[in-house]
mmCIF file of C-alpha atoms in Angstrom:
data_model
loop_
_atom_site.group_PDB
_atom_site.id
_atom_site.type_symbol
_atom_site.label_atom_id
_atom_site.label_comp_id
_atom_site.label_asym_id
_atom_site.label_seq_id
_atom_site.Cartn_x
_atom_site.Cartn_y
_atom_site.Cartn_z
ATOM 1 C CA TYR A 11 126.003 93.683 120.056
ATOM 2 C CA GLY A 12 125.631 93.827 123.776
ATOM 3 C CA VAL A 13 122.195 92.718 124.959
ATOM 4 C CA ARG A 14 120.580 93.182 128.346
ATOM 5 C CA ILE A 15 117.189 91.608 129.117
ATOM 6 C CA ARG A 16 115.208 92.418 132.207
ATOM 7 C CA TYR A 17 112.185 90.567 133.481
ATOM 8 C CA LYS A 18 110.800 91.596 136.835
ATOM 9 C CA ASP A 19 113.812 91.429 139.187
ATOM 10 C CA ALA A 20 116.024 89.266 136.954
ATOM 11 C CA THR A 21 118.576 90.607 134.470
ATOM 12 C CA ALA A 22 120.562 88.683 131.881
ATOM 13 C CA GLU A 23 123.365 90.070 129.761
ATOM 14 C CA GLY A 24 125.240 88.705 126.822
ATOM 15 C CA ARG A 25 126.716 89.389 123.416
ATOM 16 C CA VAL A 26 124.996 88.686 120.125
ATOM 17 C CA ARG A 27 126.644 88.440 116.754
ATOM 18 C CA VAL A 28 124.358 89.098 113.782
ATOM 19 C CA LEU A 29 125.242 87.016 110.738
ATOM 20 C CA THR A 30 124.061 87.300 107.182
ATOM 21 C CA ASP A 31 121.538 84.773 105.947
ATOM 22 C CA PRO A 32 123.671 81.809 104.814
ATOM 23 C CA ARG A 33 121.187 81.030 102.016
ATOM 24 C CA PHE A 34 122.226 84.222 100.214
ATOM 25 C CA ASN A 35 125.819 84.745 99.192
ATOM 26 C CA LEU A 36 125.813 88.550 98.980
ATOM 27 C CA SER A 37 128.655 90.852 99.783
ATOM 28 C CA ALA A 38 128.166 93.873 101.996
ATOM 29 C CA ALA A 39 128.683 96.055 98.906
ATOM 30 C CA ASP A 40 125.886 94.240 97.046
ATOM 31 C CA ARG A 41 123.550 94.610 100.024
ATOM 32 C CA GLN A 42 124.395 98.305 100.235
ATOM 33 C CA ALA A 43 123.810 98.741 96.497
ATOM 34 C CA LYS A 44 120.379 97.141 96.877
ATOM 35 C CA MET A 45 119.525 99.361 99.837
ATOM 36 C CA ASP A 46 120.704 102.478 97.990
ATOM 37 C CA ILE A 47 118.604 101.771 94.912
ATOM 38 C CA LEU A 48 115.556 100.916 97.041
ATOM 39 C CA LEU A 49 115.897 104.239 98.869
ATOM 40 C CA SER A 50 116.332 106.056 95.578
ATOM 41 C CA ALA A 51 113.221 104.455 94.052
ATOM 42 C CA GLY A 52 111.311 105.079 97.281
ATOM 43 C CA GLY A 53 112.274 108.755 97.155
ATOM 44 C CA LEU A 54 111.022 108.931 93.576
ATOM 45 C CA GLN A 55 107.747 107.348 94.675
ATOM 46 C CA GLU A 56 107.373 109.951 97.444
ATOM 47 C CA THR A 57 107.890 112.766 94.936
ATOM 48 C CA VAL A 58 105.262 111.318 92.599
ATOM 49 C CA THR A 59 102.862 110.913 95.536
ATOM 50 C CA GLU A 60 103.385 114.563 96.477
ATOM 51 C CA ALA A 61 102.512 115.577 92.902
ATOM 52 C CA VAL A 62 99.368 113.429 93.038
ATOM 53 C CA ASN A 63 98.357 115.019 96.354
ATOM 54 C CA ARG A 64 98.882 118.535 95.008
ATOM 55 C CA VAL A 65 96.705 117.832 91.978
ATOM 56 C CA ARG A 66 93.947 116.257 94.103
ATOM 57 C CA ASP A 67 94.051 119.040 96.710
ATOM 58 C CA THR A 68 93.913 121.722 94.018
ATOM 59 C CA ARG A 69 90.928 120.055 92.359
ATOM 60 C CA SER A 70 89.156 119.979 95.735
ATOM 61 C CA ALA A 71 89.924 123.664 96.307
ATOM 62 C CA ILE A 72 88.512 124.534 92.884
ATOM 63 C CA ASP A 73 85.343 122.603 93.721
ATOM 64 C CA ILE A 74 85.012 124.701 96.874
ATOM 65 C CA VAL A 75 85.442 127.915 94.856
ATOM 66 C CA LEU A 76 82.783 126.768 92.376
ATOM 67 C CA ASN A 77 80.449 125.937 95.233
ATOM 68 C CA LYS A 78 80.996 129.391 96.749
ATOM 69 C CA ILE A 79 80.244 131.005 93.378
ATOM 70 C CA ASN A 80 77.041 128.990 93.075
ATOM 71 C CA GLN A 81 75.969 130.059 96.572
ATOM 72 C CA LYS A 82 76.110 133.760 95.689
ATOM 73 C CA ASP A 83 72.705 135.419 95.995
ATOM 74 C CA GLY A 84 72.512 138.131 93.377
ATOM 75 C CA GLU A 85 72.284 137.439 89.664
ATOM 76 C CA GLU A 86 74.636 140.320 88.911
ATOM 77 C CA GLU A 87 77.191 138.930 91.318
ATOM 78 C CA LYS A 88 76.894 135.498 89.732
ATOM 79 C CA LYS A 89 77.224 137.038 86.270
ATOM 80 C CA ALA A 90 80.358 138.913 87.325
ATOM 81 C CA LEU A 91 81.882 135.618 88.424
ATOM 82 C CA GLN A 92 81.209 133.793 85.128
ATOM 83 C CA GLU A 93 84.795 134.349 83.940
ATOM 84 C CA LEU A 94 86.089 132.896 87.186
ATOM 85 C CA LYS A 95 83.782 129.917 86.753
ATOM 86 C CA LYS A 96 85.058 129.421 83.194
ATOM 87 C CA ALA A 97 88.657 129.632 84.409
ATOM 88 C CA ALA A 98 87.881 127.084 87.132
ATOM 89 C CA ARG A 99 86.567 124.601 84.567
ATOM 90 C CA GLN A 100 89.649 125.111 82.362
ATOM 91 C CA VAL A 101 92.057 124.584 85.248
ATOM 92 C CA LYS A 102 90.145 121.490 86.397
ATOM 93 C CA LYS A 103 90.358 120.091 82.869
ATOM 94 C CA ALA A 104 94.130 120.682 82.822
ATOM 95 C CA LEU A 105 94.438 119.091 86.267
ATOM 96 C CA ASP A 106 92.443 116.057 85.093
ATOM 97 C CA GLU A 107 94.712 115.620 82.067
ATOM 98 C CA THR A 108 97.761 115.909 84.302
ATOM 99 C CA ALA A 109 96.274 113.488 86.828
ATOM 100 C CA ARG A 110 95.875 110.771 84.182
ATOM 101 C CA LYS A 111 99.606 110.984 83.517
ATOM 102 C CA LEU A 112 100.444 110.672 87.211
ATOM 103 C CA TRP A 113 98.101 107.973 88.511
ATOM 104 C CA ILE A 114 95.001 105.934 87.826
ATOM 105 C CA PRO A 115 92.211 107.185 90.098
ATOM 106 C CA PRO A 116 90.308 104.448 91.958
ATOM 107 C CA ASP A 117 87.026 105.298 90.201
ATOM 108 C CA THR A 118 88.497 104.576 86.744
ATOM 109 C CA LYS A 119 86.251 102.251 84.774
ATOM 110 C CA GLY A 120 87.526 99.261 82.849
ATOM 111 C CA ILE A 121 91.062 97.973 82.679
ATOM 112 C CA PRO A 122 93.278 100.994 82.138
ATOM 113 C CA HIS A 123 96.586 101.024 80.307
ATOM 114 C CA ARG A 124 99.190 101.350 83.059
ATOM 115 C CA ASP A 125 101.319 104.103 81.586
ATOM 116 C CA ASP A 126 100.863 106.466 84.513
ATOM 117 C CA LEU A 127 103.908 107.581 86.474
ATOM 118 C CA ARG A 128 102.867 105.982 89.764
ATOM 119 C CA SER A 129 102.515 102.570 88.060
ATOM 120 C CA ARG A 130 105.903 102.922 86.383
ATOM 121 C CA VAL A 131 107.652 103.693 89.652
ATOM 122 C CA GLY A 132 105.688 100.917 91.373
ATOM 123 C CA TYR A 133 106.937 98.481 88.734
ATOM 124 C CA VAL A 134 110.521 99.427 89.541
ATOM 125 C CA LEU A 135 109.921 98.944 93.272
ATOM 126 C CA ARG A 136 108.229 95.564 92.745
ATOM 127 C CA SER A 137 111.114 94.462 90.539
ATOM 128 C CA LEU A 138 113.646 95.529 93.141
ATOM 129 C CA GLY A 139 111.701 93.817 95.922
ATOM 130 C CA SER A 140 111.539 90.515 94.055
ATOM 131 C CA SER A 141 114.939 89.364 95.308
ATOM 132 C CA TRP A 142 117.741 90.120 97.734
ATOM 133 C CA ASP A 143 120.315 90.140 94.949
ATOM 134 C CA LYS A 144 122.268 93.206 93.979
ATOM 135 C CA PRO A 145 120.411 95.381 91.473
ATOM 136 C CA THR A 146 120.500 94.005 87.951
ATOM 137 C CA SER A 147 121.350 96.114 84.943
ATOM 138 C CA ALA A 148 117.685 95.849 83.911
ATOM 139 C CA GLN A 149 116.513 97.169 87.286
ATOM 140 C CA LEU A 150 118.965 100.051 87.067
ATOM 141 C CA ALA A 151 117.673 100.804 83.560
ATOM 142 C CA TYR A 152 114.041 100.677 84.780
ATOM 143 C CA LEU A 153 114.848 103.169 87.522
ATOM 144 C CA ARG A 154 116.750 105.446 85.134
ATOM 145 C CA GLN A 155 113.821 105.401 82.679
ATOM 146 C CA ALA A 156 111.309 106.046 85.462
ATOM 147 C CA ARG A 157 113.409 109.001 86.700
ATOM 148 C CA GLU A 158 113.640 110.463 83.199
ATOM 149 C CA GLU A 159 109.888 110.089 82.676
ATOM 150 C CA ALA A 160 109.217 111.542 86.129
ATOM 151 C CA ALA A 161 111.380 114.563 85.291
ATOM 152 C CA ARG A 162 109.393 115.168 82.074
ATOM 153 C CA ARG A 163 105.979 114.719 83.687
ATOM 154 C CA LEU A 164 106.796 116.652 86.849
ATOM 155 C CA GLU A 165 108.075 119.542 84.747
ATOM 156 C CA LYS A 166 104.601 119.727 83.187
ATOM 157 C CA VAL A 167 103.040 119.578 86.668
ATOM 158 C CA ASN A 168 105.259 122.463 87.766
ATOM 159 C CA GLN A 169 104.343 124.461 84.649
ATOM 160 C CA LEU A 170 100.658 123.897 85.381
ATOM 161 C CA PHE A 171 101.057 125.155 88.942
ATOM 162 C CA THR A 172 103.203 128.174 88.061
ATOM 163 C CA GLY A 173 100.950 129.060 85.109
ATOM 164 C CA PRO A 174 97.212 128.338 85.010
ATOM 165 C CA VAL A 175 96.838 127.365 88.670
ATOM 166 C CA GLU A 176 98.658 130.489 89.856
ATOM 167 C CA ASP A 177 96.594 132.653 87.488
ATOM 168 C CA PHE A 178 93.411 131.089 88.843
ATOM 169 C CA ARG A 179 94.576 131.619 92.429
ATOM 170 C CA ARG A 180 95.067 135.314 91.620
ATOM 171 C CA GLN A 181 91.588 135.544 90.046
ATOM 172 C CA VAL A 182 90.022 133.938 93.124
ATOM 173 C CA LYS A 183 91.782 136.429 95.381
ATOM 174 C CA GLU A 184 90.734 139.378 93.198
ATOM 175 C CA ALA A 185 87.130 138.127 93.288
ATOM 176 C CA GLY A 186 87.266 138.265 97.074
ATOM 177 C CA ILE A 187 86.506 134.589 97.511
ATOM 178 C CA GLU A 188 88.266 133.202 100.528
ATOM 179 C CA LEU A 189 88.799 129.503 100.975
ATOM 180 C CA LEU A 190 89.727 129.795 104.613
ATOM 181 C CA PRO A 191 88.692 133.122 106.079
ATOM 182 C CA GLU A 192 90.806 134.639 108.802
ATOM 183 C CA ARG A 193 89.205 134.345 112.200
ATOM 184 C CA GLU A 194 89.751 136.017 115.511
ATOM 185 C CA PRO A 195 91.166 133.836 118.281
ATOM 186 C CA LEU A 196 88.573 132.281 120.564
ATOM 187 C CA ILE A 197 88.618 133.513 124.137
ATOM 188 C CA VAL A 198 86.523 132.899 127.198
ATOM 189 C CA LYS A 199 84.830 136.156 128.082
ATOM 190 C CA ASN A 200 84.298 137.203 131.638
ATOM 191 C CA GLN A 201 80.694 138.098 132.242
#
C-alpha cells in the first residue's frame, strides 16, 4: 500500500506491506472461508433480530389499540369494540408464544432453557469467533442446523403476520381506530 502522512507542513510518503500474523498458519482460502461463514451467520442473526423487532413492535401497537378502546367514552361504543378487544388479546397471546421461540425477553424470571432462535444463532457466532482457524465441520453443522431451525420458526412468524395479525389489522381499520392519524402540514400563517 502507498501511505502518505501529513503533519502541519511536513509530508512523508512510503510503501507498506501488510503481512499475515506469523503465529497463525492460515491460507488465504481458509481466511476467506472463515469470513464467509461469519458473514453468513451474521446475516442470519440480522434476520432473527428483524423478526424479534416485528413481534415487539406489533405487541406495542396492539397495546396502543387496547388503550384507545379503553379511552372510548360511551358504553355502547365500548361494547361494540369487545370483539376487537378479544381479538387483540388472542393476537397478543400468539405473539407471546412466538416471541418465546425467537428470544428470551430481559424480564424473564429464573434461568431459562436457551432453546430460543437468537441464542442458537448466538452460539454459532460465539463458536466461530473462538478462533481464527478455518470453520470446522462442527461449526458448519451448527450453522446449517441454526439455518434449518430459523427457516421453520420464521415460517411460523410469517404465517402469524399474514394470518391473525393481518386479520386484526383489518378489524382495527374497520373499527375506525387510527394508530397514527393523518395530519395537515404545519405552516406559518400570515396574520
